[in-house]
Each structure stands twice: as C-alpha cells, then as structure tokens.
C-alpha cells in the first residue's frame, strides 16, 4: 500500500514518495555490506526512516536525511530472496512503507574455461569459452578472459554464452596462459584454473 493512500485514509499529510522509495545498490562493498537509500517526502517533514528485512528492523542502522543511507550487513541473513522494507514516519506520527524484493547473494559463480587452440596452429583467432553457473544467485554479469604471456591481453564477454575470441596474429611469439574470471550481478567473482 503506498504512502499517499495510507495517509489519505488516516487523514494525515504524508505524501506519495517521488520515484522509487527504496533504491537497492546491488554492488557489495566491504565484504557483505550493502548500501541502502530511501527517498520519502512529506508536506510536513519526515522524522525517520527505518529498514527491515523479513519484518525485522535492521539493528545498528541509523539513517540520516536527505538520502536516509544505511549499511546492510547481509552476512546476518540467509542467501536467497528477501523482503526489504523502508518505513518512513512523519512529524504527525503517520507512517508509510515501501517494499522491495531483493536477492542476497554471497556465493561466487562457478566457471570452467575451454580454449580452442586451432588459432595457434593456423594463425587465426583463438576461441575462448566457458561453462558458467550462478546457481540460485542473482545471475552472471560478465566473463573477463585474461591472457598472460609475452604481451598480455584481456577480452570481456557480457552476454550469454559468454564466449569470445583472441587473435594472436602480430603478437609476440611465446607461451600464453588463459584464465577466465566470472562476475555475478552482486559483485562476487571466481577465476578459472589456467
């Protein structure tokens, strides 16, 4: 139920928030800490915003205006779908809330690298491919192929099936080692064996 309808029924002044009341930043920082921000408006003033995960108020979060930023330590919650709630209270004591479904994901995706050596013998492009999986996580974002040797190179694939090619033509002769690093949308990553 949105803030405007709830306030209207209660005879209060709490207004419908502008834009999404809760913005979830999926990039994890400092391990399992995630930045939360909310926007709430009122014709009086908003006195507080609290965050709750699965109906439990986040302890230690003391968001301050104007963005009501707080840190969410996801290590205290199980992986998988979670209900994140921003609860705003105004100077008349009226409250409203916004709910967002989020995916808690601390597990790195799996990755297995396959390199086609046909290019090395023919002087043409070398095929790079991976088998990737993010299980029940939030999905694969990209795969970065790193080739190290006499001249290092990097190739990024950002769409499934995350394959790429590297052309050694004109590159210095010598041994090259390929690795693939798979990143998921939560910022978790894993690097393949060479």
Tab-separated table of C-alpha atoms in Angstrom:
chain	number	residue	atom	x	y	z
A	1	UNK	CA	0.000	0.000	0.000
A	2	UNK	CA	1.589	3.303	-0.963
A	3	UNK	CA	2.277	6.196	1.383
A	4	UNK	CA	-0.253	8.551	-0.238
A	5	UNK	CA	-3.263	6.224	0.069
A	6	UNK	CA	-2.389	5.258	3.634
A	7	UNK	CA	-2.018	8.908	4.709
A	8	UNK	CA	-5.229	9.914	2.931
A	9	UNK	CA	-7.224	7.238	4.788
A	10	UNK	CA	-5.677	8.284	8.099
A	11	UNK	CA	-6.432	11.978	7.422
A	12	UNK	CA	-2.734	12.789	7.551
A	13	UNK	CA	-0.406	14.736	5.338
A	14	UNK	CA	2.127	12.094	4.294
A	15	UNK	CA	2.598	12.359	0.535
A	16	UNK	CA	3.346	9.764	-2.107
A	17	UNK	CA	7.142	9.492	-2.422
A	18	UNK	CA	8.727	10.650	-5.663
A	19	UNK	CA	10.384	7.873	-7.660
A	20	UNK	CA	11.235	4.548	-6.088
A	21	UNK	CA	11.053	4.947	-2.297
A	22	UNK	CA	13.841	2.410	-1.819
A	23	UNK	CA	16.860	2.089	-4.038
A	24	UNK	CA	18.890	-1.082	-3.620
A	25	UNK	CA	22.508	-0.926	-4.694
A	26	UNK	CA	23.456	-4.486	-5.591
A	27	UNK	CA	27.204	-3.895	-5.658
A	28	UNK	CA	28.599	-5.201	-2.389
A	29	UNK	CA	31.254	-3.193	-0.569
A	30	UNK	CA	33.377	-4.154	2.423
A	31	UNK	CA	32.596	-7.837	2.056
A	32	UNK	CA	28.911	-8.352	2.707
A	33	UNK	CA	27.852	-4.754	3.378
A	34	UNK	CA	25.325	-3.196	1.002
A	35	UNK	CA	24.381	0.474	0.772
A	36	UNK	CA	20.662	1.265	1.161
A	37	UNK	CA	18.995	4.581	0.357
A	38	UNK	CA	15.392	5.774	0.506
A	39	UNK	CA	13.546	8.860	-0.623
A	40	UNK	CA	10.477	9.950	1.352
A	41	UNK	CA	8.575	13.261	1.102
A	42	UNK	CA	6.000	14.895	3.269
A	43	UNK	CA	4.225	18.286	3.375
A	44	UNK	CA	5.380	18.468	6.992
A	45	UNK	CA	8.655	16.628	7.406
A	46	UNK	CA	9.907	13.064	7.604
A	47	UNK	CA	11.267	12.328	11.077
A	48	UNK	CA	12.786	8.911	10.483
A	49	UNK	CA	13.261	6.072	8.064
A	50	UNK	CA	13.957	2.540	9.258
A	51	UNK	CA	14.858	-0.521	7.220
A	52	UNK	CA	13.557	-4.018	7.851
A	53	UNK	CA	14.445	-7.361	6.319
A	54	UNK	CA	11.775	-10.040	6.558
A	55	UNK	CA	9.914	-7.938	9.172
A	56	UNK	CA	12.980	-7.459	11.414
A	57	UNK	CA	14.257	-3.901	11.839
A	58	UNK	CA	17.947	-3.709	10.920
A	59	UNK	CA	19.922	-3.196	14.123
A	60	UNK	CA	22.599	-0.522	14.145
A	61	UNK	CA	21.229	1.275	11.073
A	62	UNK	CA	20.563	4.939	11.890
A	63	UNK	CA	19.801	6.507	8.507
A	64	UNK	CA	20.049	10.301	8.232
A	65	UNK	CA	18.372	12.662	5.757
A	66	UNK	CA	18.309	13.588	2.956
A	67	UNK	CA	19.025	10.144	1.405
A	68	UNK	CA	18.448	8.078	4.537
A	69	UNK	CA	21.558	5.993	3.766
A	70	UNK	CA	22.310	2.918	5.837
A	71	UNK	CA	24.561	-0.128	5.598
A	72	UNK	CA	23.016	-3.578	5.468
A	73	UNK	CA	25.241	-6.431	6.631
A	74	UNK	CA	23.890	-9.277	4.510
A	75	UNK	CA	26.090	-11.833	6.296
A	76	UNK	CA	23.440	-11.848	9.044
A	77	UNK	CA	20.770	-13.075	6.595
A	78	UNK	CA	20.381	-16.259	4.607
A	79	UNK	CA	21.063	-16.266	0.882
A	80	UNK	CA	18.108	-16.125	-1.461
A	81	UNK	CA	15.068	-13.897	-1.890
A	82	UNK	CA	14.471	-11.423	0.932
A	83	UNK	CA	11.842	-8.745	1.501
A	84	UNK	CA	13.480	-5.369	2.145
A	85	UNK	CA	11.245	-2.661	3.578
A	86	UNK	CA	11.758	1.097	4.116
A	87	UNK	CA	9.442	2.510	6.784
A	88	UNK	CA	9.041	6.315	6.882
A	89	UNK	CA	7.478	8.261	9.747
A	90	UNK	CA	6.393	11.918	9.600
A	91	UNK	CA	6.098	14.672	12.228
A	92	UNK	CA	2.414	13.775	12.822
A	93	UNK	CA	3.328	10.192	13.694
A	94	UNK	CA	1.929	8.765	10.458
A	95	UNK	CA	3.980	6.098	8.743
A	96	UNK	CA	4.209	4.534	5.346
A	97	UNK	CA	6.378	1.869	3.816
A	98	UNK	CA	7.835	0.701	0.553
A	99	UNK	CA	8.738	-2.926	-0.128
A	100	UNK	CA	11.364	-4.293	-2.489
A	101	UNK	CA	12.202	-7.931	-3.182
A	102	UNK	CA	15.981	-8.437	-3.244
A	103	UNK	CA	18.307	-11.363	-3.766
A	104	UNK	CA	21.013	-11.918	-1.131
A	105	UNK	CA	23.937	-13.497	-2.943
A	106	UNK	CA	27.368	-14.039	-1.377
A	107	UNK	CA	28.361	-17.081	-3.431
A	108	UNK	CA	30.724	-16.717	-6.365
A	109	UNK	CA	29.616	-18.237	-9.676
A	110	UNK	CA	31.348	-21.376	-10.951
A	111	UNK	CA	33.489	-21.231	-14.082
A	112	UNK	CA	35.288	-23.744	-16.309
A	113	UNK	CA	37.431	-22.432	-19.169
A	114	UNK	CA	37.806	-24.003	-22.624
A	115	UNK	CA	40.340	-22.695	-25.161
A	116	UNK	CA	40.365	-23.723	-28.805
A	117	UNK	CA	43.987	-23.962	-29.935
A	118	UNK	CA	43.068	-24.028	-33.640
A	119	UNK	CA	44.049	-20.364	-33.934
A	120	UNK	CA	47.542	-21.022	-32.666
A	121	UNK	CA	48.266	-23.513	-35.420
A	122	UNK	CA	46.507	-21.606	-38.207
A	123	UNK	CA	47.490	-18.090	-37.149
A	124	UNK	CA	43.817	-17.124	-36.794
A	125	UNK	CA	41.565	-16.279	-33.854
A	126	UNK	CA	41.608	-18.452	-30.747
A	127	UNK	CA	38.171	-19.379	-29.390
A	128	UNK	CA	37.568	-18.715	-25.689
A	129	UNK	CA	34.528	-20.180	-23.983
A	130	UNK	CA	33.333	-21.044	-20.506
A	131	UNK	CA	30.774	-23.087	-18.704
A	132	UNK	CA	29.344	-20.811	-16.031
A	133	UNK	CA	26.654	-21.145	-13.405
A	134	UNK	CA	25.448	-18.892	-10.623
A	135	UNK	CA	23.136	-21.467	-9.060
A	136	UNK	CA	20.400	-19.663	-7.145
A	137	UNK	CA	22.370	-16.402	-7.155
A	138	UNK	CA	21.446	-13.186	-8.907
A	139	UNK	CA	22.911	-14.183	-12.295
A	140	UNK	CA	26.143	-13.914	-14.268
A	141	UNK	CA	27.087	-10.361	-15.244
A	142	UNK	CA	30.222	-10.868	-17.353
A	143	UNK	CA	33.270	-13.015	-18.014
A	144	UNK	CA	36.711	-11.458	-18.371
A	145	UNK	CA	39.316	-13.528	-20.232
A	146	UNK	CA	42.905	-12.664	-19.330
A	147	UNK	CA	45.785	-13.905	-21.452
A	148	UNK	CA	49.246	-13.515	-19.978
A	149	UNK	CA	52.468	-14.060	-21.867
A	150	UNK	CA	54.895	-12.018	-23.931
A	151	UNK	CA	52.069	-9.495	-24.454
A	152	UNK	CA	49.111	-9.503	-22.055
A	153	UNK	CA	45.563	-9.180	-23.370
A	154	UNK	CA	42.073	-9.035	-21.913
A	155	UNK	CA	38.700	-9.730	-23.546
A	156	UNK	CA	35.288	-9.235	-21.884
A	157	UNK	CA	32.083	-11.089	-22.792
A	158	UNK	CA	28.903	-9.674	-21.266
A	159	UNK	CA	26.171	-11.743	-22.928
A	160	UNK	CA	25.407	-15.441	-22.741
A	161	UNK	CA	27.029	-17.818	-23.707
A	162	UNK	CA	29.983	-15.565	-22.665
A	163	UNK	CA	32.329	-16.722	-25.432
A	164	UNK	CA	34.980	-14.566	-27.105
A	165	UNK	CA	37.953	-14.818	-29.387
A	166	UNK	CA	41.517	-13.541	-29.288
A	167	UNK	CA	43.629	-13.101	-32.383
A	168	UNK	CA	47.343	-13.809	-31.818
A	169	UNK	CA	48.273	-12.552	-35.299
A	170	UNK	CA	51.001	-9.948	-34.939
A	171	UNK	CA	51.513	-10.749	-31.250
A	172	UNK	CA	54.965	-11.771	-29.946
A	173	UNK	CA	55.676	-15.496	-30.079
A	174	UNK	CA	55.811	-17.402	-26.836
A	175	UNK	CA	53.677	-19.206	-24.297
A	176	UNK	CA	50.367	-17.639	-23.282
A	177	UNK	CA	48.222	-18.618	-20.309
A	178	UNK	CA	44.464	-18.037	-20.359
A	179	UNK	CA	42.205	-17.595	-17.363
A	180	UNK	CA	38.551	-16.608	-17.141
A	181	UNK	CA	37.053	-14.614	-14.273
A	182	UNK	CA	33.268	-14.762	-13.948
A	183	UNK	CA	31.440	-11.964	-12.113
A	184	UNK	CA	27.856	-12.122	-10.932
A	185	UNK	CA	25.491	-9.156	-10.545
A	186	UNK	CA	26.213	-8.954	-6.810
A	187	UNK	CA	29.936	-8.434	-7.424
A	188	UNK	CA	31.032	-11.974	-6.451
A	189	UNK	CA	33.653	-13.473	-8.746
A	190	UNK	CA	35.672	-16.600	-9.363
A	191	UNK	CA	38.711	-17.207	-11.578
A	192	UNK	CA	39.178	-20.428	-13.512
A	193	UNK	CA	42.224	-22.613	-13.433
A	194	UNK	CA	44.689	-21.903	-16.247
